[in-house]
C-alpha cells in the first residue's frame, strides 16, 4: 500500500510506530525526496505544522546512494546543507534492519541527530528522528517512482 502525505499525517503516533516496525528497510534511496515532518500525529494541527515547516524550514533530503551520503534541503530556497552518512544497521526502535541517517561525524549543528527510515511503499519512506537516544518526531520522504 502507498500512503499519501495526508494519510500519514492523520495516523496516530502508535500507528506510525506500528507501520515503521512492520516495514522493511528497503533500498537506500537515491535523488531528491520530498519531506514531511509529522508533528502532533493524528491531530488537526499535524498538516498545518507540516506545511509551515516545509515553507520555512525543511523541504526534504537529497540522497547520493552510491557514496552513502545525503544533504537536507532547508529554508524556502531549498539550499542543500547538513550532511549525513547513510548506511543500513539495526534500528534503535526495534532492533530490526533500517536505513540510518547519521549526522554524528558530519555535522556540528546536527551531531546529536540520528534518523532511521524504512520503505513503506514505492518511493515512500517513513522515518524517526532521535536526539541522542531520545525519539522525537516522525517524518516521511517521497521520491519519484
PDB file of C-alpha atoms in Angstrom:
ATOM      1  CA  UNK A   1       0.000   0.000   0.000  1.00  0.00           C
ATOM      2  CA  UNK A   2       1.153   3.529  -0.721  1.00  0.00           C
ATOM      3  CA  UNK A   3       0.399   6.197   1.872  1.00  0.00           C
ATOM      4  CA  UNK A   4      -0.309   9.794   0.925  1.00  0.00           C
ATOM      5  CA  UNK A   5       1.081  12.712   2.912  1.00  0.00           C
ATOM      6  CA  UNK A   6      -2.365  13.382   4.399  1.00  0.00           C
ATOM      7  CA  UNK A   7      -2.892   9.731   5.347  1.00  0.00           C
ATOM      8  CA  UNK A   8       0.420   9.643   7.215  1.00  0.00           C
ATOM      9  CA  UNK A   9      -0.368  12.920   8.990  1.00  0.00           C
ATOM     10  CA  UNK A  10      -3.726  11.501  10.111  1.00  0.00           C
ATOM     11  CA  UNK A  11      -2.219   8.404  11.748  1.00  0.00           C
ATOM     12  CA  UNK A  12      -1.592   8.363  15.482  1.00  0.00           C
ATOM     13  CA  UNK A  13       1.914   8.094  16.886  1.00  0.00           C
ATOM     14  CA  UNK A  14       1.246   4.437  17.750  1.00  0.00           C
ATOM     15  CA  UNK A  15       0.002   3.717  14.217  1.00  0.00           C
ATOM     16  CA  UNK A  16       3.145   5.318  12.773  1.00  0.00           C
ATOM     17  CA  UNK A  17       5.300   3.239  15.130  1.00  0.00           C
ATOM     18  CA  UNK A  18       3.427   0.087  14.081  1.00  0.00           C
ATOM     19  CA  UNK A  19       3.851   0.927  10.385  1.00  0.00           C
ATOM     20  CA  UNK A  20       7.568   1.584  10.873  1.00  0.00           C
ATOM     21  CA  UNK A  21       8.020  -1.692  12.745  1.00  0.00           C
ATOM     22  CA  UNK A  22       6.114  -3.703  10.112  1.00  0.00           C
ATOM     23  CA  UNK A  23       8.050  -2.244   7.158  1.00  0.00           C
ATOM     24  CA  UNK A  24      11.282  -3.485   5.568  1.00  0.00           C
ATOM     25  CA  UNK A  25      14.380  -1.295   5.388  1.00  0.00           C
ATOM     26  CA  UNK A  26      14.158  -1.288   1.603  1.00  0.00           C
ATOM     27  CA  UNK A  27      16.882   0.039  -0.665  1.00  0.00           C
ATOM     28  CA  UNK A  28      18.806   3.174   0.189  1.00  0.00           C
ATOM     29  CA  UNK A  29      17.029   5.848  -1.836  1.00  0.00           C
ATOM     30  CA  UNK A  30      18.751   7.992  -4.442  1.00  0.00           C
ATOM     31  CA  UNK A  31      17.910  11.520  -5.552  1.00  0.00           C
ATOM     32  CA  UNK A  32      15.586  14.144  -4.101  1.00  0.00           C
ATOM     33  CA  UNK A  33      12.936  13.089  -1.634  1.00  0.00           C
ATOM     34  CA  UNK A  34      10.127  15.458  -0.673  1.00  0.00           C
ATOM     35  CA  UNK A  35       9.952  15.598   3.105  1.00  0.00           C
ATOM     36  CA  UNK A  36       7.055  15.933   5.521  1.00  0.00           C
ATOM     37  CA  UNK A  37       7.635  16.489   9.233  1.00  0.00           C
ATOM     38  CA  UNK A  38       4.995  14.628  11.236  1.00  0.00           C
ATOM     39  CA  UNK A  39       4.473  16.550  14.469  1.00  0.00           C
ATOM     40  CA  UNK A  40       1.388  16.013  16.644  1.00  0.00           C
ATOM     41  CA  UNK A  41       0.400  12.999  14.523  1.00  0.00           C
ATOM     42  CA  UNK A  42      -3.289  12.275  14.182  1.00  0.00           C
ATOM     43  CA  UNK A  43      -4.363  15.755  15.282  1.00  0.00           C
ATOM     44  CA  UNK A  44      -5.929  18.590  13.319  1.00  0.00           C
ATOM     45  CA  UNK A  45      -2.670  20.544  13.751  1.00  0.00           C
ATOM     46  CA  UNK A  46      -0.390  17.991  12.094  1.00  0.00           C
ATOM     47  CA  UNK A  47      -0.993  19.077   8.478  1.00  0.00           C
ATOM     48  CA  UNK A  48      -0.684  22.793   9.260  1.00  0.00           C
ATOM     49  CA  UNK A  49       2.564  22.288  11.182  1.00  0.00           C
ATOM     50  CA  UNK A  50       3.996  20.165   8.360  1.00  0.00           C
ATOM     51  CA  UNK A  51       3.130  22.855   5.802  1.00  0.00           C
ATOM     52  CA  UNK A  52       4.780  25.605   7.868  1.00  0.00           C
ATOM     53  CA  UNK A  53       7.926  23.521   8.313  1.00  0.00           C
ATOM     54  CA  UNK A  54       8.057  22.873   4.542  1.00  0.00           C
ATOM     55  CA  UNK A  55       7.782  26.577   3.792  1.00  0.00           C
ATOM     56  CA  UNK A  56      10.189  27.950   6.382  1.00  0.00           C
ATOM     57  CA  UNK A  57      12.476  25.116   7.415  1.00  0.00           C
ATOM     58  CA  UNK A  58      12.908  21.693   5.864  1.00  0.00           C
ATOM     59  CA  UNK A  59      11.797  20.526   2.416  1.00  0.00           C
ATOM     60  CA  UNK A  60      13.383  17.083   2.284  1.00  0.00           C
ATOM     61  CA  UNK A  61      16.604  15.203   1.693  1.00  0.00           C
ATOM     62  CA  UNK A  62      18.816  14.596  -1.329  1.00  0.00           C
ATOM     63  CA  UNK A  63      20.500  11.180  -1.271  1.00  0.00           C
ATOM     64  CA  UNK A  64      23.653  10.042  -3.060  1.00  0.00           C
ATOM     65  CA  UNK A  65      23.254   6.295  -2.562  1.00  0.00           C
ATOM     66  CA  UNK A  66      26.489   5.426  -4.398  1.00  0.00           C
ATOM     67  CA  UNK A  67      28.522   7.448  -1.884  1.00  0.00           C
ATOM     68  CA  UNK A  68      26.383   6.757   1.195  1.00  0.00           C
ATOM     69  CA  UNK A  69      25.609  10.401   1.978  1.00  0.00           C
ATOM     70  CA  UNK A  70      22.718  12.834   1.935  1.00  0.00           C
ATOM     71  CA  UNK A  71      22.071  16.529   2.386  1.00  0.00           C
ATOM     72  CA  UNK A  72      18.951  18.158   3.782  1.00  0.00           C
ATOM     73  CA  UNK A  73      17.128  20.755   1.710  1.00  0.00           C
ATOM     74  CA  UNK A  74      16.374  23.634   4.053  1.00  0.00           C
ATOM     75  CA  UNK A  75      14.804  27.114   4.042  1.00  0.00           C
ATOM     76  CA  UNK A  76      12.420  28.381   1.386  1.00  0.00           C
ATOM     77  CA  UNK A  77      15.094  28.360  -1.328  1.00  0.00           C
ATOM     78  CA  UNK A  78      15.872  24.642  -0.815  1.00  0.00           C
ATOM     79  CA  UNK A  79      19.570  25.040  -0.006  1.00  0.00           C
ATOM     80  CA  UNK A  80      21.343  21.669   0.340  1.00  0.00           C
ATOM     81  CA  UNK A  81      23.008  21.622   3.768  1.00  0.00           C
ATOM     82  CA  UNK A  82      23.546  19.442   6.825  1.00  0.00           C
ATOM     83  CA  UNK A  83      25.267  16.291   5.558  1.00  0.00           C
ATOM     84  CA  UNK A  84      24.701  12.794   6.954  1.00  0.00           C
ATOM     85  CA  UNK A  85      26.259   9.390   6.399  1.00  0.00           C
ATOM     86  CA  UNK A  86      23.763   6.791   5.146  1.00  0.00           C
ATOM     87  CA  UNK A  87      24.003   3.054   5.853  1.00  0.00           C
ATOM     88  CA  UNK A  88      21.953   0.058   6.960  1.00  0.00           C
ATOM     89  CA  UNK A  89      22.035  -1.061  10.590  1.00  0.00           C
ATOM     90  CA  UNK A  90      19.784  -2.207  13.432  1.00  0.00           C
ATOM     91  CA  UNK A  91      17.094   0.254  14.479  1.00  0.00           C
ATOM     92  CA  UNK A  92      17.202   1.714  17.977  1.00  0.00           C
ATOM     93  CA  UNK A  93      13.402   1.365  17.944  1.00  0.00           C
ATOM     94  CA  UNK A  94      13.017  -2.391  17.421  1.00  0.00           C
ATOM     95  CA  UNK A  95      16.488  -3.748  16.558  1.00  0.00           C
ATOM     96  CA  UNK A  96      15.349  -4.697  13.011  1.00  0.00           C
ATOM     97  CA  UNK A  97      17.263  -3.514   9.936  1.00  0.00           C
ATOM     98  CA  UNK A  98      16.677   0.079   8.886  1.00  0.00           C
ATOM     99  CA  UNK A  99      18.437   2.780   6.898  1.00  0.00           C
ATOM    100  CA  UNK A 100      20.366   5.044   9.267  1.00  0.00           C
ATOM    101  CA  UNK A 101      20.938   8.733   8.524  1.00  0.00           C
ATOM    102  CA  UNK A 102      23.844   9.508  10.843  1.00  0.00           C
ATOM    103  CA  UNK A 103      24.896  13.109  11.470  1.00  0.00           C
ATOM    104  CA  UNK A 104      27.329  12.387  14.337  1.00  0.00           C
ATOM    105  CA  UNK A 105      30.519  12.654  12.252  1.00  0.00           C
ATOM    106  CA  UNK A 106      29.395  15.050   9.536  1.00  0.00           C
ATOM    107  CA  UNK A 107      27.648  17.965  11.222  1.00  0.00           C
ATOM    108  CA  UNK A 108      28.428  20.135  14.218  1.00  0.00           C
ATOM    109  CA  UNK A 109      24.897  21.521  14.107  1.00  0.00           C
ATOM    110  CA  UNK A 110      23.185  18.115  13.982  1.00  0.00           C
ATOM    111  CA  UNK A 111      25.772  15.842  15.633  1.00  0.00           C
ATOM    112  CA  UNK A 112      23.216  14.632  18.193  1.00  0.00           C
ATOM    113  CA  UNK A 113      20.722  13.615  15.468  1.00  0.00           C
ATOM    114  CA  UNK A 114      20.166  10.142  14.073  1.00  0.00           C
ATOM    115  CA  UNK A 115      17.315   9.434  11.680  1.00  0.00           C
ATOM    116  CA  UNK A 116      16.066   5.980  10.795  1.00  0.00           C
ATOM    117  CA  UNK A 117      13.921   5.237   7.744  1.00  0.00           C
ATOM    118  CA  UNK A 118      12.090   2.246   6.309  1.00  0.00           C
ATOM    119  CA  UNK A 119      10.330   1.842   2.980  1.00  0.00           C
ATOM    120  CA  UNK A 120       6.522   1.893   3.251  1.00  0.00           C
ATOM    121  CA  UNK A 121       5.697   1.848  -0.461  1.00  0.00           C
ATOM    122  CA  UNK A 122       7.188   2.560  -3.886  1.00  0.00           C
ATOM    123  CA  UNK A 123       9.463   5.575  -3.393  1.00  0.00           C
ATOM    124  CA  UNK A 124       7.943   6.192   0.061  1.00  0.00           C
ATOM    125  CA  UNK A 125       9.796   6.069   3.390  1.00  0.00           C
ATOM    126  CA  UNK A 126       8.734   6.611   6.987  1.00  0.00           C
ATOM    127  CA  UNK A 127      11.321   7.908   9.409  1.00  0.00           C
ATOM    128  CA  UNK A 128      12.003   8.535  13.063  1.00  0.00           C
ATOM    129  CA  UNK A 129      14.264  11.241  14.452  1.00  0.00           C
ATOM    130  CA  UNK A 130      16.408  10.699  17.543  1.00  0.00           C
ATOM    131  CA  UNK A 131      18.169  13.344  19.629  1.00  0.00           C
ATOM    132  CA  UNK A 132      20.944  11.301  21.221  1.00  0.00           C
ATOM    133  CA  UNK A 133      18.878   8.189  22.114  1.00  0.00           C
ATOM    134  CA  UNK A 134      15.571  10.010  22.672  1.00  0.00           C
ATOM    135  CA  UNK A 135      12.999   9.583  19.914  1.00  0.00           C
ATOM    136  CA  UNK A 136      11.443  12.917  18.958  1.00  0.00           C
ATOM    137  CA  UNK A 137       9.282  13.022  15.788  1.00  0.00           C
ATOM    138  CA  UNK A 138       8.311  11.049  12.695  1.00  0.00           C
ATOM    139  CA  UNK A 139       8.801  12.204   9.118  1.00  0.00           C
ATOM    140  CA  UNK A 140       8.183  10.898   5.637  1.00  0.00           C
ATOM    141  CA  UNK A 141      10.059  11.083   2.369  1.00  0.00           C
ATOM    142  CA  UNK A 142       8.545  10.639  -1.086  1.00  0.00           C
ATOM    143  CA  UNK A 143      10.786  10.009  -4.105  1.00  0.00           C
ATOM    144  CA  UNK A 144       9.673   9.980  -7.751  1.00  0.00           C
ATOM    145  CA  UNK A 145       8.925   6.467  -8.991  1.00  0.00           C
TER     146      UNK A 145
END
